[in-house]
PDB file of C-alpha atoms in Angstrom:
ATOM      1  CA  UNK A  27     -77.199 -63.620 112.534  1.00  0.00           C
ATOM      2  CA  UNK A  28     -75.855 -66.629 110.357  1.00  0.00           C
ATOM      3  CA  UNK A  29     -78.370 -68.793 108.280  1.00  0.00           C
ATOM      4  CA  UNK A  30     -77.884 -71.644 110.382  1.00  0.00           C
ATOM      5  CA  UNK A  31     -78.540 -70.178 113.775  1.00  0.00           C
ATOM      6  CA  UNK A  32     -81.745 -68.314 112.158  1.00  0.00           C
ATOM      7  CA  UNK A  33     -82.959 -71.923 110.766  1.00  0.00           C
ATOM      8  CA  UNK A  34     -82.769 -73.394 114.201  1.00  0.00           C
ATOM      9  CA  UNK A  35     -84.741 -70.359 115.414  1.00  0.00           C
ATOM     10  CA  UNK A  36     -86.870 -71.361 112.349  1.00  0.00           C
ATOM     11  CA  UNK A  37     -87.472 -75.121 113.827  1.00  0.00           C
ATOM     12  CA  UNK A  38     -88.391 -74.035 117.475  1.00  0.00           C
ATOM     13  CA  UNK A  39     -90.017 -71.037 116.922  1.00  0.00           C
ATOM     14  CA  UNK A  40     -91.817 -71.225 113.547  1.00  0.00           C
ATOM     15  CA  UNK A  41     -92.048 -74.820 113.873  1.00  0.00           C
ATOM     16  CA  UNK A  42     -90.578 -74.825 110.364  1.00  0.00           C
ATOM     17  CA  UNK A  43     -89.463 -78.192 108.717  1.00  0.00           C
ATOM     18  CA  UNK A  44     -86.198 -77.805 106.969  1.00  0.00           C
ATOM     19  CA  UNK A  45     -85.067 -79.823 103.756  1.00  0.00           C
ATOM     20  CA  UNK A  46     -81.426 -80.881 103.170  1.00  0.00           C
ATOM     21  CA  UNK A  47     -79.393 -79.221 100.572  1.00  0.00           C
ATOM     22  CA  UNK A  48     -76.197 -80.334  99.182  1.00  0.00           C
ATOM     23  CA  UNK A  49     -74.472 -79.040 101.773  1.00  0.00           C
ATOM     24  CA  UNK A  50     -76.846 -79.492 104.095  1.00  0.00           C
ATOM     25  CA  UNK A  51     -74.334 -79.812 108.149  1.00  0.00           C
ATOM     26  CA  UNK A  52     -74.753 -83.276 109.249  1.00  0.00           C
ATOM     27  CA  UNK A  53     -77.026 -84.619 105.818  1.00  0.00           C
ATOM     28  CA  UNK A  54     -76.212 -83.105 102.890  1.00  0.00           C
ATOM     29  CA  UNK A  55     -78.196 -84.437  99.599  1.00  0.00           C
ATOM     30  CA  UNK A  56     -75.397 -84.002  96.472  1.00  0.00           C
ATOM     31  CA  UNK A  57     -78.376 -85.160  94.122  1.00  0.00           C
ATOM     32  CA  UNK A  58     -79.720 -80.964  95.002  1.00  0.00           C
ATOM     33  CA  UNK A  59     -76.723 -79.638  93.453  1.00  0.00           C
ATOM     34  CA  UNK A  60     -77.939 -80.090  89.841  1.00  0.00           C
ATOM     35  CA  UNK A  61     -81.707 -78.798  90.429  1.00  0.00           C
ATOM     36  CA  UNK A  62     -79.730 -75.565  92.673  1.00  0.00           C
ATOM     37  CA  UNK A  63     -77.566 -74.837  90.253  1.00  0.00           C
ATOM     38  CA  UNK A  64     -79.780 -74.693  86.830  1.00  0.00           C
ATOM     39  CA  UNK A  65     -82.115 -72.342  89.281  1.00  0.00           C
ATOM     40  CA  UNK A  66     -79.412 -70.139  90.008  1.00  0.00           C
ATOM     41  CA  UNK A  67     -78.194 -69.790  86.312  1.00  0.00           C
ATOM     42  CA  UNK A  68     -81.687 -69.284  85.415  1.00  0.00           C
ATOM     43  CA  UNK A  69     -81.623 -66.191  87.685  1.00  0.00           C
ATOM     44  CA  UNK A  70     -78.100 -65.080  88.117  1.00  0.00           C
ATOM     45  CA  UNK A  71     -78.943 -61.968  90.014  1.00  0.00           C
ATOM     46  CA  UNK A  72     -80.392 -64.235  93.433  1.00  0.00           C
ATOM     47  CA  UNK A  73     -76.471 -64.372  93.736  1.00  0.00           C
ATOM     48  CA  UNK A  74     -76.213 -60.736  95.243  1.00  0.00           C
ATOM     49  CA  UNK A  75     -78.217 -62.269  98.457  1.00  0.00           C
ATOM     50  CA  UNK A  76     -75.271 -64.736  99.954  1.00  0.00           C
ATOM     51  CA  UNK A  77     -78.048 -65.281 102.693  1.00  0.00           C
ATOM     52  CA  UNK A  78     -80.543 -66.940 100.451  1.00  0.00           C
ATOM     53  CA  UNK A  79     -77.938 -68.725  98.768  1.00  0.00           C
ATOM     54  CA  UNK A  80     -76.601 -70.496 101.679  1.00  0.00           C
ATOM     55  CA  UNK A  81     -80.304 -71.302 102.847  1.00  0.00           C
ATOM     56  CA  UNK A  82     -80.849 -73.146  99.485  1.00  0.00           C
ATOM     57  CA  UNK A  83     -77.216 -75.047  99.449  1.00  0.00           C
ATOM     58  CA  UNK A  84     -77.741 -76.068 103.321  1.00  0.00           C
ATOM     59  CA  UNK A  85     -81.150 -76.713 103.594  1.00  0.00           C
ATOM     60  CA  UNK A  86     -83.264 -76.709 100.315  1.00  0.00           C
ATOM     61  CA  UNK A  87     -86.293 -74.869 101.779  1.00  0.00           C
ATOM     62  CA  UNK A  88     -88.673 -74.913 104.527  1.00  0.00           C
ATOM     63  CA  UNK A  89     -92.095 -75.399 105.516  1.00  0.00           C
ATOM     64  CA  UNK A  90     -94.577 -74.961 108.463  1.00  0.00           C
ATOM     65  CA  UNK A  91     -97.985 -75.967 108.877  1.00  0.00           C
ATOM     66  CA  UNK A  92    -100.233 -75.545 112.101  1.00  0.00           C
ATOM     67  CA  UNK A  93    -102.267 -78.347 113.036  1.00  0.00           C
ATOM     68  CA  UNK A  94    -105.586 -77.027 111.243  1.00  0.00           C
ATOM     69  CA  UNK A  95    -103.944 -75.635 108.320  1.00  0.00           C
ATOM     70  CA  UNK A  96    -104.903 -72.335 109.408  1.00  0.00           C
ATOM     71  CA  UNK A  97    -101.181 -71.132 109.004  1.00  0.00           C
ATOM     72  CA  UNK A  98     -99.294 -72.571 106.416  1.00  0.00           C
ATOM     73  CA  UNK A  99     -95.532 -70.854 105.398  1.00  0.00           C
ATOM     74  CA  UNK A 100     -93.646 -72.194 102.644  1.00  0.00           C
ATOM     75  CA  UNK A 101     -90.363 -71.170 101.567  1.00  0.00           C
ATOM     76  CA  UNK A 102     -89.764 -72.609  98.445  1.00  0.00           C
ATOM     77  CA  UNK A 103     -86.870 -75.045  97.309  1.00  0.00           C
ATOM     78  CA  UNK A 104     -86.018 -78.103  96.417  1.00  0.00           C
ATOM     79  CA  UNK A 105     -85.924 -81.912  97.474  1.00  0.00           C
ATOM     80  CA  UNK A 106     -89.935 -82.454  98.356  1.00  0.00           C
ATOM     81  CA  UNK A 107     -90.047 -80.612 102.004  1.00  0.00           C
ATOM     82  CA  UNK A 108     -91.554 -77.153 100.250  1.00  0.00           C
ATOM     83  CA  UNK A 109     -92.759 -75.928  97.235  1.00  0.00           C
ATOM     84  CA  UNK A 110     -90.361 -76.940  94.325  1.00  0.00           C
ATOM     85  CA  UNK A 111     -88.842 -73.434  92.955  1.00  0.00           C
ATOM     86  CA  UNK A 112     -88.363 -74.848  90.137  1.00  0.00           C
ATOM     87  CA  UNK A 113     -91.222 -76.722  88.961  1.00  0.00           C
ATOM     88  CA  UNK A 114     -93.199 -75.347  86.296  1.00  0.00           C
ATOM     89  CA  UNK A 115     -96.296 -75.284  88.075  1.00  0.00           C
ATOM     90  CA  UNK A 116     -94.654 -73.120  90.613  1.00  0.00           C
ATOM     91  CA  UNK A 117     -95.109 -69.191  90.402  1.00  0.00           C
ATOM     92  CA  UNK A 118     -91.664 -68.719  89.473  1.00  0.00           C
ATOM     93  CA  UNK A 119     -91.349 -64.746  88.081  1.00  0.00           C
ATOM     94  CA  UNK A 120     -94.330 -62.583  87.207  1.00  0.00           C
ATOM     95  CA  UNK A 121     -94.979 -60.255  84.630  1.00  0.00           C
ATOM     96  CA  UNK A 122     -92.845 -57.853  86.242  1.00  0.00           C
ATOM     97  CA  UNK A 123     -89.840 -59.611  87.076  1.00  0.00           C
ATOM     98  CA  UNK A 124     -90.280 -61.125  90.962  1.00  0.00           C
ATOM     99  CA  UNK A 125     -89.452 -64.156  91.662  1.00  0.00           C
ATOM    100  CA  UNK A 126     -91.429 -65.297  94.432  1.00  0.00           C
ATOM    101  CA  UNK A 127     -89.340 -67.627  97.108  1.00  0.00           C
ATOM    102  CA  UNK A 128     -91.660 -67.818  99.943  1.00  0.00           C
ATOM    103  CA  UNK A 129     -95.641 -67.901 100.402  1.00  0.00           C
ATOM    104  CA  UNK A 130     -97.538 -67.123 103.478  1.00  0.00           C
ATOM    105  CA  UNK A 131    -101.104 -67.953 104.259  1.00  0.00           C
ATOM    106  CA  UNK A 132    -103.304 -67.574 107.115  1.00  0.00           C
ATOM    107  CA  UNK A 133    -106.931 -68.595 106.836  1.00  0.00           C
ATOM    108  CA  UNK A 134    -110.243 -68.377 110.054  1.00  0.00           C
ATOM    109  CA  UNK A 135    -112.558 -71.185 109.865  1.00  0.00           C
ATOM    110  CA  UNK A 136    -115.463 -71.072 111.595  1.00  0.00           C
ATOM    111  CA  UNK A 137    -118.037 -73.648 111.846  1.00  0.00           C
ATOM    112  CA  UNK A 138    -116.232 -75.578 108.876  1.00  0.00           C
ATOM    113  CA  UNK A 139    -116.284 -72.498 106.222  1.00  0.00           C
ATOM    114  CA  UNK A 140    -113.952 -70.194 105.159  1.00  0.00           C
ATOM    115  CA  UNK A 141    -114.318 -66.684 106.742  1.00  0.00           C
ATOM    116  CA  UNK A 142    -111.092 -65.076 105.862  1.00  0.00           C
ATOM    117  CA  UNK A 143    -107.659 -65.582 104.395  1.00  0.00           C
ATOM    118  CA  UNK A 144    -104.683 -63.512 103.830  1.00  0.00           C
ATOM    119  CA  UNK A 145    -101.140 -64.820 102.105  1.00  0.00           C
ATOM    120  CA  UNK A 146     -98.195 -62.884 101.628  1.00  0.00           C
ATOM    121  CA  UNK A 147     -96.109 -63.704  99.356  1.00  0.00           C
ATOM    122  CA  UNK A 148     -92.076 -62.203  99.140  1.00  0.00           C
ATOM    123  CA  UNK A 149     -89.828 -62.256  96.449  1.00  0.00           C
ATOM    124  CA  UNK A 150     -86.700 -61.113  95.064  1.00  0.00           C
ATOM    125  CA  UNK A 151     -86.350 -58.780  91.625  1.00  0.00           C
ATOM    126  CA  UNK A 152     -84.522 -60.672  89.059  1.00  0.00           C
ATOM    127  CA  UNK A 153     -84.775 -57.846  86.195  1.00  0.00           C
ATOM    128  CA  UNK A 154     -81.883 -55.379  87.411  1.00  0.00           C
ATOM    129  CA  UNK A 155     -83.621 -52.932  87.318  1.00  0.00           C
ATOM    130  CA  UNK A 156     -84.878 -52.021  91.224  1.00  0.00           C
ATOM    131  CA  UNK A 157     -82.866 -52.305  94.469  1.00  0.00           C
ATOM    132  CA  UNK A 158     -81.739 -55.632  95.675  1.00  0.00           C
ATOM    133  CA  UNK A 159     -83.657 -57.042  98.402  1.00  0.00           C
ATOM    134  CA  UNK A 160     -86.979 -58.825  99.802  1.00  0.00           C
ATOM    135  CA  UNK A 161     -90.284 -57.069  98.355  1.00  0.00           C
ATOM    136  CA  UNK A 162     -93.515 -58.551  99.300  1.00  0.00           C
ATOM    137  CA  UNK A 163     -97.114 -58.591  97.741  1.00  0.00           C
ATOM    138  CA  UNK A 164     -99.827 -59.212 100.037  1.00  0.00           C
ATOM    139  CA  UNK A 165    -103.601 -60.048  99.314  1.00  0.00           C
ATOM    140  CA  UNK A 166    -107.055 -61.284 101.210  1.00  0.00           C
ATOM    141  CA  UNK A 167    -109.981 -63.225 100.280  1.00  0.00           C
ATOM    142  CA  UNK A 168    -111.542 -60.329  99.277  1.00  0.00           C
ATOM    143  CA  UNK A 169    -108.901 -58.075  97.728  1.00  0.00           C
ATOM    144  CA  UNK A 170    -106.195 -59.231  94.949  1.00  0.00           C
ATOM    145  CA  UNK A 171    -102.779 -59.649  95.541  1.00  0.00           C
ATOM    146  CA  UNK A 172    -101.093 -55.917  95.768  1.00  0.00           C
ATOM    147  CA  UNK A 173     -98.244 -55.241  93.244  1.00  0.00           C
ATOM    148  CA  UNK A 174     -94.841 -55.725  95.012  1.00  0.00           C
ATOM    149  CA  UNK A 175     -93.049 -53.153  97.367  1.00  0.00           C
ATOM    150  CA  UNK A 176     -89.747 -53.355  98.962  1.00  0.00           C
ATOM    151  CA  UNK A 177     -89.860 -55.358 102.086  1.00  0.00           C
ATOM    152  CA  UNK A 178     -86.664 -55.505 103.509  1.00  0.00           C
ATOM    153  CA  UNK A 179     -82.771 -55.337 102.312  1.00  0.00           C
ATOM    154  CA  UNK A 180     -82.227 -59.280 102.262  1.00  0.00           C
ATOM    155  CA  UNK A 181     -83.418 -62.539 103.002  1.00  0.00           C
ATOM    156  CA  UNK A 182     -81.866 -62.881 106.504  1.00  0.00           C
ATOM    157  CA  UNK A 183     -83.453 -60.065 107.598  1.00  0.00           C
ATOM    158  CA  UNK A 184     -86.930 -61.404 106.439  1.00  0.00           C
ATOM    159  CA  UNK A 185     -86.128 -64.699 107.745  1.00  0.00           C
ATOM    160  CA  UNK A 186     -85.518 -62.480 111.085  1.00  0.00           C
ATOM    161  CA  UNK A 187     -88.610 -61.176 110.838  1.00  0.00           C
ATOM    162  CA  UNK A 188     -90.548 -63.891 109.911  1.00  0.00           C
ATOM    163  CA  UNK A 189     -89.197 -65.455 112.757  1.00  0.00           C
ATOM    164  CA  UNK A 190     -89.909 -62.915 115.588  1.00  0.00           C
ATOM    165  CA  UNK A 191     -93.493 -62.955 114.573  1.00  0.00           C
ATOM    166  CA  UNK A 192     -93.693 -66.676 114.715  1.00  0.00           C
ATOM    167  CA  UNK A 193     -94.568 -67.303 111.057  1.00  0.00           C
ATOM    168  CA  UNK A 194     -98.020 -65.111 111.583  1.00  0.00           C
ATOM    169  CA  UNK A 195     -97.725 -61.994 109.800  1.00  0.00           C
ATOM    170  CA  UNK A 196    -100.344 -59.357 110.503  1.00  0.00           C
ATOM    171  CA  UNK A 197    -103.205 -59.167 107.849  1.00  0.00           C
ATOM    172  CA  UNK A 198    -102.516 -56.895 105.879  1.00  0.00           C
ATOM    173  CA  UNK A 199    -104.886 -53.566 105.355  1.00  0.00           C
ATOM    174  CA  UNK A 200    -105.429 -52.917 101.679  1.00  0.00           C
ATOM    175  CA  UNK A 201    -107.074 -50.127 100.248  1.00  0.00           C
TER     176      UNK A 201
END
């Protein structure tokens, strides 16, 4: 499936709000292009995934939020409508070379406190050194995020998947 009919998916389905990239369809935003490309000379090897790159030229992240902030995804970009992959503050890459892209957290409230939370976060290698795809980390309130494993073989495929569970992963069970 192409990026733009798995964004549309991403509107209806997820509920997702999509930024515009510089060449975003019907809006694109040229003023992107400078921001994109630093990031991808930064980390060269997010080239191998034509997927992601097409997401981030047409439409510069994404981001879904349920009314009670119970279920928040974010998949990082650029232009204000998600996390800004590029800010400083951002995770960027960990000590072992992922780059996280995308962030995915699920909290229960119950009588206005926090009962439980999980977030899973994805990312993409950038140190050459392990297969190219999506690997993900996952964690809960109680447990620390898990190191990363391979997810899937590229970001359309987790944007697939993503999608057919409606942006609610399952929680994960950690050891």
């Amino acid at each position: 499936m192409h990026v733009d009919d798995l964004v549309e998916l991403l509107e209806t389905e997820v509920g997702a709000i999509t930024g515009q990239g510089p060449k975003h369809p019907t809006h694109p935003n040229p003023e992107l292009q400078e921001a994109l490309d630093e990031f991808i000379q930064a980390y060269p090897s997010i080239l191998e995934d034509e997927g992601y790159i097409c997401f981030l030229k047409k439409y510069a992240g994404a981001y879904a939020e349920n009314a009670d902030a119970t279920r928040i995804v974010d998949v990082f970009g650029f232009g204000g409508t998600a996390t800004d992959i590029a800010d400083p503050e951002a995770l960027q890459v960990d000590e072992n070379g992922y780059l996280v892209f995308a962030q995915c957290i699920y909290s229960e409230i119950a009588d206005g406190e926090l009962v439980d939370s999980y977030e899973h976060d994805f990312a993409f290698s950038v140190t050459g050194d392990r297969p190219k795809g999506v690997y993900r980390a996952s964690s809960t309130l109680r447990d620390p995020r898990q190191t990363f494993s391979f997810y899937v073989g590229d970001f359309c495929l987790w944007l697939q998947k993503l999608i057919e569970v409606r942006g609610r992963f399952e929680r994960p069970r950690l050891v």
